[in-house]
Coordinates of C-alpha atoms in Angstrom, one line a residue:
M1 CA 0.2 -0.2 0.2
P2 CA 2.3 3.1 0.6
S3 CA 4.8 4.5 -2.0
P4 CA 7.4 6.4 -1.4
D5 CA 6.3 9.6 -2.5
F6 CA 2.7 9.7 -1.5
R7 CA 3.1 11.7 2.4
V8 CA -0.1 12.1 4.5
L9 CA -0.2 15.7 6.1
S10 CA -2.9 15.1 8.8
V11 CA -3.9 19.2 10.3
I12 CA -5.5 20.6 13.3
P13 CA -7.8 23.3 12.0
P14 CA -8.2 26.8 14.3
M15 CA -9.8 26.5 16.8
T16 CA -9.0 23.3 19.4
Q17 CA -7.0 24.1 22.4
L18 CA -4.0 26.7 23.0
N19 CA -2.1 24.5 25.6
T20 CA -2.0 21.2 24.1
P21 CA -2.1 19.5 21.3
Y22 CA -5.8 18.0 20.3
P23 CA -5.3 14.5 20.1
S24 CA -6.1 13.0 16.7
T25 CA -4.0 13.9 14.5
A26 CA -1.1 12.2 16.8
Y27 CA -3.7 9.1 16.6
L28 CA -4.0 9.0 12.9
T29 CA -0.1 10.0 12.2
G30 CA 0.9 7.1 14.5
F31 CA -1.2 4.5 13.2
L32 CA 0.1 5.7 9.8
R33 CA 3.6 5.2 10.7
S34 CA 2.7 1.8 12.3
R35 CA 1.9 0.8 9.0
G36 CA 4.3 1.9 6.7
V37 CA 2.7 5.1 6.0
D38 CA 4.7 8.0 5.4
A39 CA 3.1 10.9 7.7
V40 CA 3.2 14.1 9.1
Q41 CA 1.0 16.5 10.8
E42 CA 0.4 20.3 11.5
D43 CA -1.6 22.5 14.5
L44 CA -2.6 25.0 12.3
A45 CA -4.9 26.0 15.3
L46 CA -1.7 27.6 17.5
A47 CA 0.3 28.4 14.3
T48 CA -2.8 30.8 13.5
V49 CA -3.3 32.3 17.2
L50 CA 0.3 33.0 17.5
R51 CA 0.8 34.2 14.0
M52 CA -2.2 36.7 15.3
L53 CA -0.7 37.2 18.7
S54 CA 2.6 38.6 17.7
R55 CA 4.0 41.8 17.4
T56 CA 3.8 41.9 13.6
G57 CA 0.0 40.3 13.8
L58 CA -1.0 42.9 16.0
Q59 CA 0.6 45.9 14.0
A60 CA -1.1 44.4 11.1
I61 CA -4.4 44.3 13.4
H62 CA -4.4 48.0 14.6
E63 CA -3.6 48.9 10.6
H64 CA -6.5 46.8 10.1
I65 CA -8.9 48.8 12.8
Q66 CA -7.6 52.4 11.1
A67 CA -7.9 51.6 7.6
S68 CA -11.8 50.6 8.5
G69 CA -12.9 53.0 10.5
Q70 CA -13.4 50.6 13.5
A71 CA -11.5 52.2 16.4
H72 CA -14.4 53.0 18.8
A73 CA -16.1 49.5 17.7
S74 CA -16.4 48.5 21.2
R75 CA -14.4 49.4 24.6
T76 CA -11.8 47.1 24.4
V77 CA -11.0 47.6 20.6
A78 CA -10.9 51.9 21.6
F79 CA -8.3 50.6 25.0
F80 CA -6.1 48.5 22.3
V81 CA -5.6 51.7 19.6
E82 CA -4.9 53.9 22.5
H83 CA -2.1 51.6 24.4
V84 CA -1.4 50.4 21.2
D85 CA 2.7 51.0 21.8
D86 CA 2.0 49.2 25.3
Y87 CA 0.6 46.0 23.3
L88 CA 3.9 45.4 20.8
R89 CA 5.8 46.6 23.6
T90 CA 4.5 43.5 25.9
I91 CA 3.3 40.7 23.6
D92 CA 6.0 39.1 22.3
R93 CA 7.7 38.8 25.9
V94 CA 4.3 37.6 27.4
I95 CA 3.7 34.7 24.9
A96 CA 7.2 33.7 25.5
F97 CA 6.4 33.4 29.4
L98 CA 3.6 31.5 28.7
Q99 CA 5.3 28.8 26.4
G100 CA 7.2 28.7 29.6
D101 CA 10.3 29.8 28.2
D102 CA 10.8 33.7 30.0
P103 CA 9.3 32.7 33.6
T104 CA 11.0 35.4 35.6
L105 CA 8.7 38.0 33.4
G106 CA 6.1 36.9 36.0
H107 CA 7.6 39.3 38.4
R108 CA 6.4 42.0 36.2
I109 CA 3.8 40.7 35.3
C110 CA 2.2 40.3 38.5
N111 CA 3.1 44.2 39.6
R112 CA 0.1 45.7 37.8
A113 CA 2.4 47.7 35.7
F114 CA 3.6 46.1 32.9
L115 CA 0.5 45.0 30.7
P116 CA -1.7 47.2 29.6
E117 CA -5.1 46.0 31.4
G118 CA -8.3 46.0 29.7
P119 CA -11.6 45.5 30.2
R120 CA -11.1 41.5 30.8
F121 CA -9.3 43.1 34.2
D122 CA -12.6 44.2 35.7
N123 CA -13.5 41.2 36.8
L124 CA -11.2 40.7 38.7
E125 CA -12.6 43.2 41.1
A126 CA -15.1 40.5 41.7
Y127 CA -12.0 38.7 44.1
V128 CA -11.2 41.9 46.5
D129 CA -11.2 40.7 49.8
E130 CA -13.6 42.2 52.8
E131 CA -10.8 44.5 53.9
G132 CA -10.2 46.0 50.5
G133 CA -6.8 44.3 50.1
D134 CA -4.7 42.4 47.0
S135 CA -8.0 40.4 45.2
L136 CA -6.2 37.7 44.6
A137 CA -4.1 37.0 47.1
W138 CA -7.0 35.1 48.4
A139 CA -6.3 32.4 45.2
F140 CA -2.4 32.3 45.4
G141 CA -1.2 33.6 48.6
A142 CA 1.9 35.6 48.8
L143 CA 4.0 33.5 47.1
G144 CA 1.8 31.8 44.1
M145 CA 3.5 34.6 41.5
Q146 CA 3.7 32.8 38.6
D147 CA 0.5 31.0 38.8
R148 CA -0.9 34.8 39.5
A149 CA 1.2 36.1 36.8
K150 CA -0.4 33.4 34.3
H151 CA -3.8 34.4 35.5
L152 CA -3.1 37.9 34.5
A153 CA -1.5 37.3 30.9
T154 CA -4.7 35.2 30.2
L155 CA -6.7 38.1 30.7
Y156 CA -4.5 40.6 28.8
L157 CA -4.7 37.7 25.8
N158 CA -8.6 37.3 26.6
D159 CA -8.5 41.2 26.1
L160 CA -6.7 40.9 22.5
A161 CA -9.3 37.9 21.1
D162 CA -12.3 40.2 22.1
V163 CA -10.4 43.2 19.9
I164 CA -10.1 40.8 16.5
K165 CA -13.5 39.4 17.6
H166 CA -15.1 43.0 17.1
A167 CA -12.9 45.0 14.5
V168 CA -11.7 41.8 12.8
D169 CA -13.7 39.0 12.1
P170 CA -16.9 38.8 14.8
R171 CA -16.6 35.1 14.4
F172 CA -13.4 34.5 16.3
E173 CA -12.8 33.0 19.3
F174 CA -10.2 30.9 21.2
V175 CA -12.6 27.7 21.0
R176 CA -15.8 28.3 19.3
Y177 CA -14.1 30.1 15.6
A178 CA -17.4 30.6 13.3
E179 CA -19.3 27.1 14.8
S180 CA -22.7 28.7 14.4
L181 CA -21.5 28.1 10.3
A182 CA -21.8 24.7 11.0
A183 CA -23.1 23.4 14.4
S184 CA -26.8 21.4 13.1
Q185 CA -26.9 23.5 10.1
P186 CA -29.4 22.1 8.1
T187 CA -27.9 22.7 4.7
F188 CA -24.6 23.9 3.5
E189 CA -25.5 27.9 2.2
P190 CA -24.6 29.7 4.9
L191 CA -21.1 28.1 5.4
A192 CA -21.3 28.5 1.6
Q193 CA -21.7 32.0 1.8
A194 CA -19.0 32.2 4.1
L195 CA -16.4 30.9 2.5
S196 CA -17.1 33.1 -0.5
A197 CA -16.6 36.2 1.3
P198 CA -13.9 38.0 0.8
L199 CA -11.0 36.8 3.4
T200 CA -10.2 38.6 6.6
L201 CA -7.1 39.1 8.0
V202 CA -7.9 35.9 10.1
D203 CA -8.3 33.7 6.9
E204 CA -5.4 35.9 5.7
T205 CA -3.2 34.7 8.2
L206 CA -4.3 31.1 7.7
R207 CA -3.9 31.3 3.9
D208 CA -0.1 31.9 4.3
L209 CA 0.0 29.3 7.2
T210 CA -1.7 26.8 4.6
L211 CA 0.7 27.3 2.0
Q212 CA 3.8 27.5 4.1
A213 CA 2.6 23.8 5.6
L214 CA 1.5 22.7 2.3
E215 CA 5.4 23.7 0.9
R216 CA 6.7 22.2 3.5
H217 CA 5.9 19.0 3.6
R218 CA 4.3 18.7 0.1
P219 CA 1.1 16.3 0.7
R220 CA -0.3 14.0 -2.1
L221 CA -3.5 13.4 0.9
V222 CA -4.6 16.2 3.5
L223 CA -6.3 15.0 6.8
L224 CA -8.9 17.8 8.2
S225 CA -9.3 17.1 11.3
V226 CA -12.8 18.7 12.7
P227 CA -13.7 17.8 16.6
F228 CA -15.5 20.3 17.1
P229 CA -18.3 22.8 14.8
G230 CA -15.8 25.6 16.1
S231 CA -13.2 24.1 13.8
V232 CA -15.5 23.2 10.9
Y233 CA -14.7 26.9 8.7
A234 CA -11.5 26.7 9.2
A235 CA -11.2 23.4 8.0
F236 CA -12.9 24.5 4.3
R237 CA -11.3 27.8 4.3
I238 CA -8.2 25.4 4.5
A239 CA -9.0 23.4 2.0
Q240 CA -10.2 25.8 -0.1
F241 CA -6.5 27.2 -0.2
I242 CA -5.0 23.9 -0.6
K243 CA -8.0 23.1 -3.9
A244 CA -6.6 27.3 -5.2
H245 CA -3.1 26.1 -4.7
D246 CA -3.3 23.0 -6.3
P247 CA -6.0 20.9 -7.0
S248 CA -4.5 17.5 -7.7
I249 CA -3.6 17.5 -3.6
I250 CA -6.6 15.2 -2.4
T251 CA -8.2 16.3 1.3
S252 CA -10.4 14.5 3.2
L253 CA -13.2 15.3 6.1
G254 CA -13.2 13.7 9.7
G255 CA -13.4 13.6 13.4
G256 CA -16.2 13.7 16.3
F257 CA -18.1 16.7 14.3
V258 CA -18.2 14.7 11.2
N259 CA -18.9 11.4 12.9
T260 CA -22.1 13.0 14.8
E261 CA -23.3 15.7 12.2
L262 CA -22.9 15.1 9.1
R263 CA -24.3 11.0 9.2
E264 CA -27.2 11.7 6.5
L265 CA -24.6 14.1 4.1
S266 CA -26.2 14.7 0.4
E267 CA -25.1 18.0 -0.3
P268 CA -22.5 18.3 -3.3
R269 CA -20.8 21.3 -2.4
V270 CA -19.0 19.9 0.5
F271 CA -17.1 18.2 -2.3
D272 CA -16.1 21.3 -4.5
Y273 CA -13.5 21.8 -0.7
M274 CA -12.9 17.7 0.1
D275 CA -12.9 14.9 -2.1
F276 CA -13.9 12.3 0.5
V277 CA -15.3 12.6 4.2
T278 CA -14.9 9.6 6.3
L279 CA -17.2 8.4 9.3
D280 CA -16.6 7.0 12.9
A281 CA -13.0 5.8 14.2
G282 CA -10.4 6.5 10.9
E283 CA -7.9 3.9 10.8
R284 CA -9.9 1.1 8.4
P285 CA -11.4 4.0 6.3
L286 CA -7.9 5.6 6.0
I287 CA -6.3 2.3 5.0
A288 CA -9.4 1.7 2.4
L289 CA -8.7 4.9 1.0
L290 CA -5.6 5.1 0.7
E291 CA -5.4 1.5 -1.2
H292 CA -7.9 2.5 -3.1
L293 CA -5.9 6.0 -4.0
H294 CA -3.0 3.2 -5.2
G295 CA -5.3 1.5 -7.4
E296 CA -5.3 -1.1 -4.7
R297 CA -9.3 -0.9 -4.1
S298 CA -12.2 0.4 -6.3
R299 CA -14.3 3.0 -4.7
E300 CA -17.2 1.2 -4.2
R301 CA -14.8 -0.9 -1.2
L302 CA -14.1 2.3 0.2
V303 CA -15.7 2.0 4.2
R304 CA -17.8 4.9 5.6
C305 CA -16.9 7.0 3.3
F306 CA -19.2 10.2 1.3
V307 CA -17.6 10.7 -2.1
R308 CA -19.5 12.5 -5.1
E309 CA -20.4 11.3 -8.1
A310 CA -18.7 12.2 -11.6
D311 CA -21.8 12.2 -14.0
S312 CA -24.5 13.1 -11.8
G313 CA -22.9 15.3 -8.7
A314 CA -25.4 13.2 -6.5
V315 CA -23.2 12.6 -2.7
R316 CA -22.8 8.1 -2.6
Y317 CA -22.1 6.9 0.7
M318 CA -19.4 3.9 0.0
N319 CA -19.7 1.3 3.1
W320 CA -17.8 -1.7 2.4
P321 CA -18.1 -4.4 5.5
E322 CA -15.2 -5.2 7.0
P323 CA -14.0 -4.9 10.8
D324 CA -12.8 -2.1 12.2
V325 CA -8.9 -2.0 13.5
P326 CA -9.0 -3.6 16.7
F327 CA -8.1 -0.7 19.2
A328 CA -4.8 -3.2 20.8
E329 CA -3.5 -2.8 17.1
V330 CA -4.0 0.8 16.2
G331 CA -0.2 1.7 17.1
T332 CA 0.7 4.5 19.8
P333 CA -0.1 8.0 19.1
T334 CA 3.0 10.4 18.4
W335 CA 3.5 14.2 18.3
D336 CA 6.6 13.9 16.6
G337 CA 6.5 17.2 14.5
L338 CA 4.3 19.3 16.6
P339 CA 6.1 22.3 18.0
L340 CA 5.4 21.2 21.9
K341 CA 7.1 23.5 23.6
R342 CA 5.4 26.6 21.6
Y343 CA 1.6 25.8 23.5
L344 CA 0.8 28.2 25.6
S345 CA -0.2 27.5 29.7
L346 CA -3.2 29.5 30.2
L347 CA -5.3 30.0 33.3
D348 CA -8.5 31.5 33.0
M349 CA -10.4 30.1 36.3
L350 CA -8.9 30.3 39.7
N351 CA -9.8 26.8 40.4
P352 CA -7.1 23.8 41.0
M353 CA -9.3 21.2 39.0
N354 CA -11.0 23.4 36.2
R355 CA -7.6 24.9 35.3
L356 CA -6.2 21.4 34.1
W357 CA -8.3 21.9 30.4
S358 CA -6.0 25.1 29.5
D359 CA -2.9 24.8 31.4
G360 CA 0.2 22.6 31.2
R361 CA 1.1 20.0 28.3
W362 CA -0.5 16.6 28.5
N363 CA 0.0 13.9 26.4
K364 CA -3.3 12.7 25.4
L365 CA -4.6 9.0 25.6
T366 CA -7.1 6.0 25.6
V367 CA -7.2 3.4 28.1
A368 CA -10.3 2.1 26.1
H369 CA -12.6 2.8 22.9
G370 CA -15.9 3.3 23.8
C371 CA -17.9 3.3 27.0
Y372 CA -18.8 0.1 28.4
W373 CA -21.9 1.4 30.1
K374 CA -23.3 2.8 27.1
K375 CA -26.8 3.6 28.7
C376 CA -27.6 6.7 29.6
S377 CA -30.5 8.3 27.6
F378 CA -28.8 11.7 26.8
C379 CA -25.5 10.1 25.2
D380 CA -24.8 9.2 21.6
V381 CA -25.2 5.3 22.2
S382 CA -26.1 4.5 19.1
L383 CA -22.7 5.8 17.5
D384 CA -19.3 3.7 17.2
Y385 CA -17.5 6.0 19.5
I386 CA -19.8 5.3 22.6
S387 CA -21.2 1.7 21.2
R388 CA -18.2 0.3 20.5
Y389 CA -16.2 -0.9 23.4
E390 CA -12.8 -2.6 23.2
G391 CA -10.4 -2.2 25.7
A392 CA -6.6 -2.8 25.3
N393 CA -4.2 -4.7 28.0
A394 CA -2.1 -3.0 31.2
S395 CA 0.9 -3.9 29.4
V396 CA -0.2 -2.6 25.9
L397 CA -1.3 0.9 27.5
V398 CA 2.1 1.0 29.6
D399 CA 4.2 0.5 26.4
R400 CA 2.0 3.0 24.7
I401 CA 2.3 5.3 28.1
E402 CA 6.6 4.6 28.3
A403 CA 7.1 5.6 23.9
I404 CA 5.3 8.8 24.4
V405 CA 7.6 9.9 27.2
E406 CA 10.4 8.8 25.6
E407 CA 9.3 11.3 22.5
T408 CA 7.9 14.4 24.9
G409 CA 9.6 14.4 27.6
Q410 CA 6.6 14.8 29.3
T411 CA 5.4 13.0 31.9
G412 CA 1.4 14.5 32.5
F413 CA -1.3 12.5 30.3
H414 CA -5.2 13.3 29.9
F415 CA -6.9 10.3 29.2
V416 CA -9.8 11.5 27.5
D417 CA -12.2 8.3 27.1
E418 CA -15.8 8.7 27.5
A419 CA -15.6 6.5 30.7
A420 CA -12.5 5.1 31.5
P421 CA -13.5 1.3 33.3
P422 CA -12.4 0.8 36.8
K423 CA -11.2 -2.4 36.0
A424 CA -9.1 -1.1 33.5
L425 CA -7.5 1.4 36.0
R426 CA -7.0 -1.1 38.7
A427 CA -4.9 -3.2 36.0
L428 CA -2.6 0.2 35.0
A429 CA -2.6 1.7 37.9
A430 CA -0.5 -1.9 39.0
E431 CA 1.6 -1.7 35.8
L432 CA 3.0 1.9 36.2
K433 CA 3.5 0.7 40.0
R434 CA 5.3 -2.7 38.8
R435 CA 7.5 -0.5 36.1
N436 CA 8.2 2.5 38.9
L437 CA 6.5 4.6 36.3
G438 CA 6.6 8.4 37.9
I439 CA 3.8 9.6 35.6
S440 CA 0.9 12.2 36.0
W441 CA -2.6 11.6 35.2
W442 CA -6.2 12.5 34.9
G443 CA -9.2 11.4 33.0
N444 CA -13.0 10.7 32.4
I445 CA -14.9 8.5 34.8
R446 CA -18.9 7.2 35.9
F447 CA -19.1 7.7 39.8
E448 CA -19.9 4.0 40.5
K449 CA -19.0 1.9 43.3
S450 CA -16.4 0.0 42.2
F451 CA -14.2 3.2 42.8
T452 CA -13.9 1.9 47.0
P453 CA -11.7 3.9 49.2
Q454 CA -8.6 1.4 48.6
L455 CA -9.0 1.4 44.6
C456 CA -8.9 5.4 44.8
E457 CA -5.9 5.3 46.9
E458 CA -4.1 3.0 44.0
L459 CA -4.8 4.9 41.4
A460 CA -3.8 8.3 43.4
D461 CA -0.5 6.2 44.0
S462 CA -0.1 5.4 40.6
G463 CA -0.5 9.1 39.5
C464 CA -3.6 10.3 39.6
I465 CA -4.0 14.3 40.5
A466 CA -7.7 14.5 39.4
I467 CA -10.9 13.0 38.1
S468 CA -13.9 14.0 36.3
G469 CA -17.5 12.7 35.7
G470 CA -20.7 12.8 35.3
L471 CA -23.5 13.6 38.1
E472 CA -26.2 15.1 35.4
V473 CA -29.2 16.7 37.5
A474 CA -28.9 15.7 41.0
S475 CA -32.2 14.3 41.3
D476 CA -32.7 10.3 42.0
R477 CA -35.7 10.4 40.2
L478 CA -34.0 12.2 36.6
L479 CA -30.9 10.1 37.6
A480 CA -33.1 6.8 36.8
M481 CA -34.8 8.6 33.8
M482 CA -31.5 9.0 32.4
K483 CA -30.3 4.7 33.4
K484 CA -27.1 6.9 34.8
G485 CA -26.4 4.1 36.9
V486 CA -26.2 6.4 39.8
S487 CA -27.6 7.6 43.0
V488 CA -26.5 10.9 44.7
E489 CA -25.7 9.3 48.2
Q490 CA -23.3 7.0 45.5
V491 CA -21.9 10.2 44.2
A492 CA -21.3 11.5 47.4
Q493 CA -19.8 8.4 48.8
V494 CA -17.3 7.9 45.7
T495 CA -16.2 11.5 45.2
R496 CA -15.4 11.8 49.2
S497 CA -13.0 8.4 48.3
F498 CA -11.4 10.6 45.7
T499 CA -11.1 13.4 47.8
E500 CA -9.5 11.7 50.8
A501 CA -6.9 10.1 48.4
G502 CA -5.4 13.6 47.5
I503 CA -7.3 13.5 43.8
L504 CA -9.5 16.4 42.8
V505 CA -12.8 15.8 41.3
H506 CA -14.6 17.6 38.5
A507 CA -18.4 16.9 38.5
Y508 CA -20.6 17.2 35.2
L509 CA -23.7 18.7 36.0
M510 CA -27.1 19.1 33.3
Y511 CA -30.2 20.9 33.6
G512 CA -33.2 21.3 31.3
F513 CA -33.6 17.4 31.1
P514 CA -36.9 16.1 30.0
T515 CA -39.5 17.1 32.7
Q516 CA -37.3 18.5 34.9
T517 CA -39.1 20.9 37.0
V518 CA -37.9 23.9 39.4
Q519 CA -38.5 21.8 42.0
D520 CA -35.9 19.5 40.5
T521 CA -33.5 22.2 39.5
V522 CA -33.4 23.4 43.3
D523 CA -33.0 20.8 45.0
A524 CA -30.5 19.8 42.3
L525 CA -28.2 22.6 43.1
E526 CA -29.1 22.4 46.9
Y527 CA -27.2 18.2 46.4
V528 CA -24.4 20.7 44.4
R529 CA -24.1 23.1 47.2
Q530 CA -23.7 20.2 50.0
L531 CA -21.3 18.3 47.6
F532 CA -18.6 21.6 47.9
E533 CA -19.6 22.1 51.2
Q534 CA -18.7 18.4 51.9
G535 CA -15.5 18.5 49.7
C536 CA -16.7 16.0 47.7
I537 CA -15.9 18.0 44.8
Q538 CA -13.7 21.0 44.1
S539 CA -15.4 21.5 40.3
G540 CA -18.0 21.3 38.6
F541 CA -19.9 22.9 34.9
F542 CA -23.6 23.2 34.5
H543 CA -24.5 21.6 30.6
R544 CA -27.9 22.8 29.4
F545 CA -29.4 19.5 28.0
A546 CA -29.6 19.5 24.4
C547 CA -31.8 16.4 22.8
T548 CA -29.5 14.7 20.1
V549 CA -31.2 12.6 17.2
H550 CA -28.7 9.4 17.6
S551 CA -29.5 9.3 21.5
P552 CA -32.5 7.5 23.4
V553 CA -34.4 10.7 24.2
G554 CA -34.0 11.7 20.5
L555 CA -35.3 7.9 19.6
N556 CA -37.9 7.5 21.5
P557 CA -39.2 11.1 22.9
E558 CA -42.6 9.8 24.2
D559 CA -40.4 7.5 26.7
Y560 CA -39.4 10.5 28.5
G561 CA -42.7 12.3 28.0
I562 CA -41.7 15.1 25.4
T563 CA -42.5 16.1 21.6
L564 CA -40.0 16.6 19.0
Q565 CA -40.1 19.6 17.0
A566 CA -40.0 18.6 13.1
L567 CA -36.8 19.3 11.3
P568 CA -36.2 21.5 8.2
P569 CA -35.1 19.4 5.3
V570 CA -31.1 18.3 6.1
S571 CA -28.4 17.9 3.6
F572 CA -25.4 18.8 5.8
A573 CA -25.8 19.0 9.7
K574 CA -27.9 16.9 11.6
N575 CA -28.1 16.1 15.5
D576 CA -29.6 18.4 17.9
I577 CA -33.4 18.4 17.8
A578 CA -35.9 21.2 19.7
F579 CA -38.6 19.5 21.9
I580 CA -41.4 20.2 23.7
D581 CA -41.9 19.5 27.8
P582 CA -45.0 19.7 29.0
T583 CA -43.5 20.6 32.2
G584 CA -43.0 23.9 30.5
T585 CA -39.5 25.0 33.2
D586 CA -37.8 28.4 32.3
H587 CA -34.4 26.1 31.9
D588 CA -33.0 29.6 30.5
A589 CA -33.7 31.8 34.1
M590 CA -32.7 28.6 35.7
G591 CA -29.2 28.2 33.7
Q592 CA -27.9 31.5 34.4
A593 CA -28.8 30.9 38.8
L594 CA -26.6 27.6 38.3
K595 CA -23.9 29.2 36.7
K596 CA -23.7 31.5 39.0
A597 CA -23.9 29.7 41.8
I598 CA -21.4 26.8 40.6
Y599 CA -18.8 29.7 40.0
N600 CA -19.0 31.0 43.6
Y601 CA -18.7 27.6 44.8
M602 CA -15.8 27.1 43.0
H603 CA -13.9 29.8 44.7
G604 CA -15.0 28.7 47.6
I605 CA -17.9 31.6 48.1
C606 CA -21.5 31.4 49.6
L607 CA -21.4 27.6 50.9
D608 CA -23.5 28.4 53.6
T609 CA -26.2 30.4 51.4
D610 CA -29.6 29.1 50.5
V611 CA -29.3 28.2 47.3
R612 CA -32.9 29.7 46.6
S613 CA -30.8 33.4 46.5
W614 CA -29.1 32.9 43.1
F615 CA -32.4 32.7 41.7
N616 CA -34.0 36.1 39.9
V617 CA -37.4 34.7 40.3
R618 CA -39.3 33.0 43.1
V619 CA -38.6 29.2 43.9
P620 CA -39.5 26.8 46.2
K621 CA -37.9 25.9 49.4
P622 CA -35.7 22.9 48.8
T623 CA -37.2 19.7 49.7
V624 CA -33.8 18.1 50.3
P625 CA -32.2 17.5 54.1
R626 CA -29.8 20.3 54.9
H627 CA -27.3 17.9 55.7
F628 CA -27.9 14.4 53.6
I629 CA -24.9 14.3 52.1
E630 CA -23.2 14.4 55.7
R631 CA -25.1 12.0 56.5
A632 CA -24.7 9.7 53.4
L633 CA -20.9 9.9 53.9
S634 CA -21.4 8.7 57.4
R635 CA -23.1 5.6 56.0
R636 CA -20.2 4.8 53.6
A637 CA -18.8 1.4 54.3

């Protein structure tokens, strides 16, 4: 199959993460190399941000603002224009500091006279202590200079992101870049219009970086991995630039967004940019595609692949039945070729658990493919990334860990499973201890009874520093309806075991689930307050429930007491679907209160305050006993 002059380039399009590479290209590149393919990778998301947030980039932004008359587009833009010399003087040094190259700059950043402090710094007023002292002292103490400086530098970058959004490209964000053009968009038209519009300064930057990557690698096939709606627009722009430069370069689209939202793709215009669109785990479709491109397989024998017919112009789905590559045989991810020393460690929120998502360079690895539980009614249990559960033995996993540490020099790992199985984690911990490997790791789990105090201690001894898991709606009635397989009491006991082992705990929380009432919401917040108060969890985030067409709720709405609203004709993206819940709860109003409360709880504020005080509307008194969690903990075995 491999040809010596056929190079495959895997690309991370803007935007994903800034602190560490999104793992999809590392997985694909490692797999392809294990099969003898000449494979390389590029992170154009990081490259775009670093080019824009440089002295040269800020000069170009300032010139654009002046030429377009946008100097007063917002308070943030006006502040930038007024203090542009300060930004030009500081930007390259701040980036170096956040990359870990200039740590002593932290002293100057902390004196609050080095950085221009735009509107994002207004939020610091929320942290003023009762005596009116240093607003950040409670979080960082007297010696936490590096973290304090990192937080201030992050606010500085957020101001600059706002400048780009308000005056250069209204779709720009560090994570959700132009996501409204793609997320659950039934037609390609909004994206097509954006792609036919004149290039913004961000687009021009991405074009230059794309052409430089093509010149550097000279690929024959470019794989564009789009995990989220916020990376779709840029992926299509990259493909557009590639085709304009050299139409013979083959482009293929895949990733999490494709797997969930483009399963019924019928829009021919997609293939003006992409030659192929593949679904689900990429290894088997890629093998088939490479064999096809080398003349060893007909197009009819492609696997999970959309193409456009040359004669009719119609979109056709090819799915020759072949088994997936077993998880134990997908190879070891490689970060070779990615600029690991150029990623930015950011500190958005002053919470030790929450920071893990944006701070530090983590090697991302998977303990097992899919979910061993695969019953939750809000989850896409019918799709491959959930339904096909496969593991690898601990020896194979630790072999991969050792290879990755050797390659990257980094010993921090983020296990990105849907829910890492307790049995596999126990075996992994034992193997890590047997080989005397000193790594740090964190990952996602289910709060199930198998995580005993003893197992939590074993995981901590192996290097586990944090875990995240879904409590969803803290209501035993709704947890049962979700088929979550846990109770609030069980979650309290399990999370406390983790905490006592020195492991930080983050809870994924949900509101707006079918039949959820105002009383359910108030009670759920009271449970969450008590979990923070009792030291069971240190971090959390409330997500608004979204009904997807692939979930049990979307497939069987009558079982959950709701009626789905009719979708328009779909030729492009299909995932979220609106529904009518006869309970009529105003979840928007509830959500504002929940998010405000959780933000304060994560900073240790108002943990003894009546939860009703967070709501701007009158709500009922919690029916949860005020010491429910404390008593549940006293009943631990």
